[in-house]
mmCIF file of C-alpha atoms in Angstrom:
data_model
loop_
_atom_site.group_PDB
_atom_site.id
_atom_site.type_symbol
_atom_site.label_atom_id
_atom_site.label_comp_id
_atom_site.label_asym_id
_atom_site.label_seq_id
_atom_site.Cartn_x
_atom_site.Cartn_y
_atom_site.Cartn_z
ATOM 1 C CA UNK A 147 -145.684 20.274 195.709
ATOM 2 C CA UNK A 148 -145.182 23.246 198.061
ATOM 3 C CA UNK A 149 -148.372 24.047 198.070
ATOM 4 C CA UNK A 150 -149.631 20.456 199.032
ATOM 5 C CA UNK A 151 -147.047 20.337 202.107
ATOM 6 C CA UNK A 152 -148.437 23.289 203.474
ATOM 7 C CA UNK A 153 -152.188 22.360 203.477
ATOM 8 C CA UNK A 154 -151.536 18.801 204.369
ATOM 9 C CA UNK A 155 -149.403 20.343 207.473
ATOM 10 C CA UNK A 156 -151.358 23.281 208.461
ATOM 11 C CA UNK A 157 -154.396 20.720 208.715
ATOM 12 C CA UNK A 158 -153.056 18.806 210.706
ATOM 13 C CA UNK A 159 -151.431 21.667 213.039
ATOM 14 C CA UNK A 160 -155.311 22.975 213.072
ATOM 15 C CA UNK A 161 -156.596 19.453 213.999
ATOM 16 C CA UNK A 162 -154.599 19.459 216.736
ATOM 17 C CA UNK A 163 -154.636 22.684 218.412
ATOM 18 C CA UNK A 164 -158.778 21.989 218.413
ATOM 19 C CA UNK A 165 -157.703 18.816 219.808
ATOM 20 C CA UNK A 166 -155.773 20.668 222.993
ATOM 21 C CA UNK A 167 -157.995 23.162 223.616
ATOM 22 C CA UNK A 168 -160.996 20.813 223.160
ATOM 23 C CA UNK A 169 -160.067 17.373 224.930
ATOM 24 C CA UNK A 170 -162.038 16.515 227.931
ATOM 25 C CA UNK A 171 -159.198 14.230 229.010
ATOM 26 C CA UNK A 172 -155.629 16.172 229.564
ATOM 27 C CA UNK A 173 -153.653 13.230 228.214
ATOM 28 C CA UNK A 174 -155.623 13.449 224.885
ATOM 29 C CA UNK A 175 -154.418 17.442 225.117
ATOM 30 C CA UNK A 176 -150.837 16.509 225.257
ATOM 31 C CA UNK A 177 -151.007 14.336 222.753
ATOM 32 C CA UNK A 178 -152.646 16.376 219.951
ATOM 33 C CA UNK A 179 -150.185 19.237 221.206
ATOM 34 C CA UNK A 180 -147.638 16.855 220.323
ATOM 35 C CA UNK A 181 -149.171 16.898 216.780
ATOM 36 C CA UNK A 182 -149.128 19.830 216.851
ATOM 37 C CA UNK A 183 -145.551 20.419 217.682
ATOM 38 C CA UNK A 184 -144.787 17.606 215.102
ATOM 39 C CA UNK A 185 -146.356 19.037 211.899
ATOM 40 C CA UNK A 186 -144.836 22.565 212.832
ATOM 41 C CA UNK A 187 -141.485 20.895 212.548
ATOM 42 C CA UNK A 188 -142.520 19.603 209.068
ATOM 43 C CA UNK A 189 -143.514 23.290 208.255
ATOM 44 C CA UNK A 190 -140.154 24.603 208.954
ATOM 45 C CA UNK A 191 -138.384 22.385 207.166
ATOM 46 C CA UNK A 192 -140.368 23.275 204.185
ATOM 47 C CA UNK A 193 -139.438 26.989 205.056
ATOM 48 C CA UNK A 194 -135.624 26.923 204.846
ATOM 49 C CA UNK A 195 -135.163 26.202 208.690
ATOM 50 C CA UNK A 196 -133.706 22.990 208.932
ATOM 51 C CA UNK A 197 -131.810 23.353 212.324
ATOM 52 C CA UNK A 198 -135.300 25.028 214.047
ATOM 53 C CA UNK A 199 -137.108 22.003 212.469
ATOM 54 C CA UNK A 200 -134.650 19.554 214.114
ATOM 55 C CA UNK A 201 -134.678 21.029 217.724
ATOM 56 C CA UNK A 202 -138.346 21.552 217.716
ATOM 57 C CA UNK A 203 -138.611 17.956 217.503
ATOM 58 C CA UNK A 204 -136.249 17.303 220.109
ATOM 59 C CA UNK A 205 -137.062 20.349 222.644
ATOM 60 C CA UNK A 206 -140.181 20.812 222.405
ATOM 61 C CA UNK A 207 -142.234 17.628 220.918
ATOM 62 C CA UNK A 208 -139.446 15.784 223.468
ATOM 63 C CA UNK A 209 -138.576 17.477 226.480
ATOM 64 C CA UNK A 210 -141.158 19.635 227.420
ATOM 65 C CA UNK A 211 -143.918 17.386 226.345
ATOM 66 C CA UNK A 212 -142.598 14.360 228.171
ATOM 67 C CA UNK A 213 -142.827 17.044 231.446
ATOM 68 C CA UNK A 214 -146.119 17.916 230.781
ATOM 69 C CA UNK A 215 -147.195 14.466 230.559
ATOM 70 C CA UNK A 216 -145.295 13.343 233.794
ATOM 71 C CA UNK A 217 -147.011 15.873 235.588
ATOM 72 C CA UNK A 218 -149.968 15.145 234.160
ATOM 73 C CA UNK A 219 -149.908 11.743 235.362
ATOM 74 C CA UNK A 220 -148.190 12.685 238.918
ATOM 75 C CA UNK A 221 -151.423 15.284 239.728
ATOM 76 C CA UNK A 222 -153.727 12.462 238.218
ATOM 77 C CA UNK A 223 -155.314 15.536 236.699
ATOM 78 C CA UNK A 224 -156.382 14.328 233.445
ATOM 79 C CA UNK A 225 -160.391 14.045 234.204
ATOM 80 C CA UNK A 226 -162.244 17.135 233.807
ATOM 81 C CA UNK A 227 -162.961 19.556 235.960
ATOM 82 C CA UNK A 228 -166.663 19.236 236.804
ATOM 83 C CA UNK A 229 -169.480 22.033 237.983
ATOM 84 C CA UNK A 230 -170.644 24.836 236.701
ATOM 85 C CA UNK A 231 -167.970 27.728 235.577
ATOM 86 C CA UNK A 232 -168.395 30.891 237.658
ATOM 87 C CA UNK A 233 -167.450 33.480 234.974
ATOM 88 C CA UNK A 234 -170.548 33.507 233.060
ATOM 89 C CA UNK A 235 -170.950 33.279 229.016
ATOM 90 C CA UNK A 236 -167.068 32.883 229.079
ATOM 91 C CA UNK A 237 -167.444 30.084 226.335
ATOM 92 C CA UNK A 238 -169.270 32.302 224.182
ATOM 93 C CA UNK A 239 -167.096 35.123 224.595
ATOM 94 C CA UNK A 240 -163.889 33.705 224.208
ATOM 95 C CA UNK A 241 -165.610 32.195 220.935
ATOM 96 C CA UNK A 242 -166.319 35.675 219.440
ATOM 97 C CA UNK A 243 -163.186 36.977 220.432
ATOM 98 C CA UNK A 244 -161.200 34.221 219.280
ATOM 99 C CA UNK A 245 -162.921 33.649 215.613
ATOM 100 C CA UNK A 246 -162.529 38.427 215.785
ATOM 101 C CA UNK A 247 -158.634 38.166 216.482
ATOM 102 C CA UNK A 248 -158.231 35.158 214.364
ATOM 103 C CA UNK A 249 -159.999 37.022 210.886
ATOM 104 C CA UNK A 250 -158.288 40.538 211.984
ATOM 105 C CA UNK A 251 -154.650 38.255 211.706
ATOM 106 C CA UNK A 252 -156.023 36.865 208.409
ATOM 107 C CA UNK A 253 -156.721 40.105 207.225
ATOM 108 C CA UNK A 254 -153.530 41.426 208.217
ATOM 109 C CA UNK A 255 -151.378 38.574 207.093
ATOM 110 C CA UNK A 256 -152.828 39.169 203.213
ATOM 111 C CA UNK A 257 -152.504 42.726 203.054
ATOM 112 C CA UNK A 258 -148.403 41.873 203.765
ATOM 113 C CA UNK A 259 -146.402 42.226 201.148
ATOM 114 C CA UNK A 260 -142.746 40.777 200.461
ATOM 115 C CA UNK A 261 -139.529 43.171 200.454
ATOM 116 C CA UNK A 262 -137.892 41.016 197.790
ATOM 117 C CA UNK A 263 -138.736 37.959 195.606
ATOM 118 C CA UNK A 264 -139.038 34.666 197.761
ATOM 119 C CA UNK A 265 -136.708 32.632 196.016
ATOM 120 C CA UNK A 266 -133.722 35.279 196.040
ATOM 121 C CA UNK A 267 -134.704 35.566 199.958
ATOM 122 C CA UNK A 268 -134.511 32.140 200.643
ATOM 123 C CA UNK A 269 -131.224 31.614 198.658
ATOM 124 C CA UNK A 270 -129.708 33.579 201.459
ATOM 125 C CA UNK A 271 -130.702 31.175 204.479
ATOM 126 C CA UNK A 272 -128.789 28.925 203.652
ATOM 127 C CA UNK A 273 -131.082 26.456 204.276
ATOM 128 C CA UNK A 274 -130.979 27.650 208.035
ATOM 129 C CA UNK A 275 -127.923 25.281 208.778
ATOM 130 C CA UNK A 276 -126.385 25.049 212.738
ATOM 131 C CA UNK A 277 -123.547 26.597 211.422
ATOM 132 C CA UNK A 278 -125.184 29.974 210.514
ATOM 133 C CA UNK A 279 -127.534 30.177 212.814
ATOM 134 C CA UNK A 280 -125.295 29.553 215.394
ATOM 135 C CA UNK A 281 -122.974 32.696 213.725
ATOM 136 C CA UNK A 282 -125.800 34.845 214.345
ATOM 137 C CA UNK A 283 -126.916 33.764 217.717
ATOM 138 C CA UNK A 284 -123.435 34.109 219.129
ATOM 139 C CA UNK A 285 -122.598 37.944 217.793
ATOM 140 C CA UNK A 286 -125.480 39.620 217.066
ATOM 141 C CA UNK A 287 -128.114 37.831 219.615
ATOM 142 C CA UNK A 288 -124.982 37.689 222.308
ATOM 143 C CA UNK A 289 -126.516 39.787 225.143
ATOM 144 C CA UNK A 290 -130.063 37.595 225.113
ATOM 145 C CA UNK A 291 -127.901 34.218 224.896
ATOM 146 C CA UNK A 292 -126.100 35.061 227.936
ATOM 147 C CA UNK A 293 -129.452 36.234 229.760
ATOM 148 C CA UNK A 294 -131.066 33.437 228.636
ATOM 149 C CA UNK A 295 -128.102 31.349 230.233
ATOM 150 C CA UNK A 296 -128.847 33.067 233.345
ATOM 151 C CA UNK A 297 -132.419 33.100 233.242
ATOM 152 C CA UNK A 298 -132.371 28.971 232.612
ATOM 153 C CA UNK A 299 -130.233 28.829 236.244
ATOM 154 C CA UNK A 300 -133.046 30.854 237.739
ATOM 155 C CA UNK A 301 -135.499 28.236 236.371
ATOM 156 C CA UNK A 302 -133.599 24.923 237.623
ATOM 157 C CA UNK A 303 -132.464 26.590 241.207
ATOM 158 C CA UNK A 304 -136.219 27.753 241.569
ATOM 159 C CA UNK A 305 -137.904 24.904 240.423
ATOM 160 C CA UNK A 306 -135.657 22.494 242.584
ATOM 161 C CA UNK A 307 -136.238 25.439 245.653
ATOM 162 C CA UNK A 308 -139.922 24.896 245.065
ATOM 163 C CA UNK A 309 -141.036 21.075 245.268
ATOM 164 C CA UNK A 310 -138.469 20.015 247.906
ATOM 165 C CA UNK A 311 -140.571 18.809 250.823
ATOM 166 C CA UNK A 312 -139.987 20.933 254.217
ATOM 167 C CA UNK A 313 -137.774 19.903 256.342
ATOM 168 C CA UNK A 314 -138.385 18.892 260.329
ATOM 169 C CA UNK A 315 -137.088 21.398 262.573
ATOM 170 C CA UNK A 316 -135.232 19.448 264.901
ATOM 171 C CA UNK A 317 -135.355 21.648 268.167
ATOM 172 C CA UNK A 318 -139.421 22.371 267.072
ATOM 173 C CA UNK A 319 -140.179 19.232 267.992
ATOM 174 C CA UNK A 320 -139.549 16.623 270.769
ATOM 175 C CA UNK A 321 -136.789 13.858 270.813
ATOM 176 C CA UNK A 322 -138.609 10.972 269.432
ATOM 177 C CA UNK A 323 -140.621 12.498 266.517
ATOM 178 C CA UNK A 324 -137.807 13.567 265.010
ATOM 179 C CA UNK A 325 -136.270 10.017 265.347
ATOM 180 C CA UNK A 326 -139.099 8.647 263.903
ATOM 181 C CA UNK A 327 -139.860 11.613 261.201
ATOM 182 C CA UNK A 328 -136.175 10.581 260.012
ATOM 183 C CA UNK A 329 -137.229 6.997 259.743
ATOM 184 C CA UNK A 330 -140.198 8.281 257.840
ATOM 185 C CA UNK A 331 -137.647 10.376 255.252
ATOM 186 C CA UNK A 332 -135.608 7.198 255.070
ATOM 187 C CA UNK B 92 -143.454 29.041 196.624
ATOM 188 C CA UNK B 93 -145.970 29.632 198.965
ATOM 189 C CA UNK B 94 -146.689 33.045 200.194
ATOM 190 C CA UNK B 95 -145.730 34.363 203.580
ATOM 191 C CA UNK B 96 -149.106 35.718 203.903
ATOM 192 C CA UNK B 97 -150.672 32.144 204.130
ATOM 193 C CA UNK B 98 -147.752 31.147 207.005
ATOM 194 C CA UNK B 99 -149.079 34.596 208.850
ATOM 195 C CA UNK B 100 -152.710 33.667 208.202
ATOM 196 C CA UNK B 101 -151.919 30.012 209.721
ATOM 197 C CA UNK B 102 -149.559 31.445 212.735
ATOM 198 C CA UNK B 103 -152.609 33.878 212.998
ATOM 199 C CA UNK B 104 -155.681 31.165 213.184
ATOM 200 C CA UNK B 105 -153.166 29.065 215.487
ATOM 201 C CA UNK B 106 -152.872 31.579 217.965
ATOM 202 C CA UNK B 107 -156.725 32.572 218.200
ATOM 203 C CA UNK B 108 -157.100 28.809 219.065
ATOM 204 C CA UNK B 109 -154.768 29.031 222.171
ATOM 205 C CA UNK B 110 -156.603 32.421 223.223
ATOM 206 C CA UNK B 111 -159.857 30.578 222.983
ATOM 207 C CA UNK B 112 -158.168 27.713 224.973
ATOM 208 C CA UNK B 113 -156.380 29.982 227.723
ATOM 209 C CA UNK B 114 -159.677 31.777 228.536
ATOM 210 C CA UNK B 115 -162.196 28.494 228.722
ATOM 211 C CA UNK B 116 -159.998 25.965 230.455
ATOM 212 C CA UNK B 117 -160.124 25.173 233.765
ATOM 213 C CA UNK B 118 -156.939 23.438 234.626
ATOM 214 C CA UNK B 119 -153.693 25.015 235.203
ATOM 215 C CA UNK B 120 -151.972 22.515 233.497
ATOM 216 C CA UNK B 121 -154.176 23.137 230.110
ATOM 217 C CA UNK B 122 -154.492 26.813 230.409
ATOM 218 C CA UNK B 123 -149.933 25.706 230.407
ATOM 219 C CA UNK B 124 -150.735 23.609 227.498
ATOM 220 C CA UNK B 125 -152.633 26.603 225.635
ATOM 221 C CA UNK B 126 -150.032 29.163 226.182
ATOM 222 C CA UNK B 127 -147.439 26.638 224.304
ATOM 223 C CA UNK B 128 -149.556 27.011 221.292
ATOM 224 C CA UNK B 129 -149.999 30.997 221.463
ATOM 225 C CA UNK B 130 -145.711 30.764 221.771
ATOM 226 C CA UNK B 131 -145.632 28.163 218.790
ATOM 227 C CA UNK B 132 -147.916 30.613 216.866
ATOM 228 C CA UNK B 133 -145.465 33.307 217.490
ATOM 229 C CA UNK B 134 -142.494 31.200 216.564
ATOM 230 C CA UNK B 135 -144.219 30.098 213.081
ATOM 231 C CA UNK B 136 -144.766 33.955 211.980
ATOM 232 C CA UNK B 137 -140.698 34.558 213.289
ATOM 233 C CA UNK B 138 -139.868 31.369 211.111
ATOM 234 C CA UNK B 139 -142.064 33.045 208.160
ATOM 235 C CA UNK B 140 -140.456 36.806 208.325
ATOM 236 C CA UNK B 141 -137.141 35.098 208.240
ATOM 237 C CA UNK B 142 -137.829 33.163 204.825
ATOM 238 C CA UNK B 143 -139.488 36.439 203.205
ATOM 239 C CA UNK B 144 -136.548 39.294 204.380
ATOM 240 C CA UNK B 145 -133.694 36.759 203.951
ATOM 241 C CA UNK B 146 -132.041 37.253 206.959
ATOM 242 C CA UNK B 147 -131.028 34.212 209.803
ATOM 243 C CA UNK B 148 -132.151 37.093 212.984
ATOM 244 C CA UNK B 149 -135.663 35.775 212.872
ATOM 245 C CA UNK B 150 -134.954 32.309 212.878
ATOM 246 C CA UNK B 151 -132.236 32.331 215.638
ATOM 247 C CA UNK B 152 -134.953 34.738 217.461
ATOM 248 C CA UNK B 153 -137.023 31.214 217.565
ATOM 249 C CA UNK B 154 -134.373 29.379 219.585
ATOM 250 C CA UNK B 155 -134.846 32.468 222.656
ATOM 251 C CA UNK B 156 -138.819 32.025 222.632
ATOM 252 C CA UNK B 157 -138.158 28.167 222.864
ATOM 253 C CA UNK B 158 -135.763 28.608 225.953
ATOM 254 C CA UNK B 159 -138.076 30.595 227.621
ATOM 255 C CA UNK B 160 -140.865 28.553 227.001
ATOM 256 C CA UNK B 161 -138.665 25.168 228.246
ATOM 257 C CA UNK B 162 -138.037 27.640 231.388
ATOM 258 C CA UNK B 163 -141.532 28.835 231.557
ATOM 259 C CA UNK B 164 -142.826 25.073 231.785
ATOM 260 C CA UNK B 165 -140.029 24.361 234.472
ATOM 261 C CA UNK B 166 -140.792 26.758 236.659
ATOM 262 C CA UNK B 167 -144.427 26.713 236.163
ATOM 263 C CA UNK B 168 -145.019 22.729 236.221
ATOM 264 C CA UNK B 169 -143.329 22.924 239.606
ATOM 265 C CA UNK B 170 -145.185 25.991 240.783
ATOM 266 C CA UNK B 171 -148.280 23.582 240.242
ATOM 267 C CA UNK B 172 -146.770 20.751 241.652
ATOM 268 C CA UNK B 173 -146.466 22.706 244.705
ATOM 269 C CA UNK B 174 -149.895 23.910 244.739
ATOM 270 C CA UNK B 175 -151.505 21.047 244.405
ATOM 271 C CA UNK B 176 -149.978 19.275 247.405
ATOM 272 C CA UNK B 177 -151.525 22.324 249.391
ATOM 273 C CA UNK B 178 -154.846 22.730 247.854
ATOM 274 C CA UNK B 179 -155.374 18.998 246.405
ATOM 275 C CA UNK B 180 -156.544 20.559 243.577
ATOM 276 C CA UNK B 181 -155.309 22.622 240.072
ATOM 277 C CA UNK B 182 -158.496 24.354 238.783
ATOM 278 C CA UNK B 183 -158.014 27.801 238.542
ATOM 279 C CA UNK B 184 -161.239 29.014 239.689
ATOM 280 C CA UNK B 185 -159.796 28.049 243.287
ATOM 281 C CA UNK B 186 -156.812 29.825 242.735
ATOM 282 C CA UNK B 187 -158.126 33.659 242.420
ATOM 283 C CA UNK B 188 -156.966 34.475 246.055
ATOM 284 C CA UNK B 189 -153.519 35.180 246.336
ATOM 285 C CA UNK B 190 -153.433 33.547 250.303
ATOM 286 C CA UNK B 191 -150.519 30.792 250.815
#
């Protein structure tokens, strides 16, 4: 039963990563990154992480996909980009290096070996509720919470900083464009 | 049960596939997309160490490397924004000089 979860899931999480590093179209690239995001959920909650598997679908699969997708559409940038790619052989190379790293982690990932039996291990997540996980991230992860408090300000000042239009000088320019760039605004 | 080495081998295969896709694509905003699923890799193996040792530090590790993603995409998405309505454009080959 475990065993069928876990290849119907990691199929699909392989069909679509190929789809969003493949697609021609950057809306198809979302969406099979969605998929992706999806059937990773699934895999958690197989793995004794219920409360990951619930805000991966909401975070992620939700909130940052539904920005990626906005911007998508805002830029209009889901054709292709066209032309000829000035890094030469980069196709082939990231090929090779890709299908290297990815045996070299298969290699490694067999040769690990568990510290205890699985099912004592998992006994101890308890299931991986909020309440837990929320123990741990508030005494032993404390420090990184509060940074990443900080660091999330940083991210909403900077990103509101960044696509505010300029402003119109008003003394840089004469009387009545500035009237009428106000007009303009409004 | 299945073994943590097949989660590792799967987190493993999953990241090689962003690599591949960070390195070929052209636009910005899928070289963004590719990076997600190097960080999702990451977070699968974290997810797979915390089932096989026992212990909840791995999985609340996850919920850091999602915040910083969220905050990566924030900042980035709007760093794009930006540089599209200068350069009317978001391929990456266009990009290489760092001039305003």
């Amino acid at each position: 039963m475990a065993n069928v979860a876990f290849i119907l899931l990691g199929a699909l999480i392989i069909v679509g990563a190929i789809i969003t590093v493949a697609a021609r179209n950057a809306v198809h690239a979302a969406l099979g990154l969605v998929g992706t995001l999806i059937a990773l959920a699934g895999m958690y909650a197989t793995m004794n992480a219920s409360f990951v598997s619930v805000v991966q679908v909401i975070v992620y699969a939700g909130a940052v996909m539904v920005l990626f997708l906005f911007v998508i559409m805002l830029l209009n940038a889901n054709l292709p980009v066209s032309g000829n790619n000035p890094v030469p052989y980069v196709t082939e190379i990231a090929a090779i290096g890709g299908a290297l790293l990815a045996s070299a982690f298969v290699v490694l990932a067999f040769t690990y070996s568990d510290p205890k039996p699985l099912a004592q291990a998992a006994a101890q997540l308890q299931n991986g509720a909020p309440g837990p996980v929320g123990e741990t991230l508030l005494t032993r992860f404390l420090l990184p919470f509060e940074a990443v408090s900080i660091l999330l300000l940083v991210a909403v000042v900077g990103s509101v900083a960044l696509v505010q239009r300029p402003v119109v000088q008003p003394d840089a320019v004469t009387e009545g464009a500035a009237q009428s760039g106000k007009e303009v605004r409004a | 049960m299945v073994s943590t080495g097949s989660y590792l081998a799967l987190s493993g295969i999953l990241f090689a596939i962003g690599m591949y896709g960070v390195l070929t694509r052209r636009t910005a905003v899928m070289v963004f997309l590719s990076v997600e699923l190097m960080l999702n890799a990451a977070n699968l193996s974290l997810v797979a160490f915390a089932r096989a040792w026992g212990d909840l530090t791995a999985q609340t590790a996850v919920f850091i490397v999602m915040t910083l993603a969220a905050a990566e995409v924030a900042i980035g998405l709007a760093i794009i924004v930006t540089i599209f309505r200068k350069r009317e454009t978001t391929n990456v080959d266009n990009l290489s000089e760092l001039k305003g």
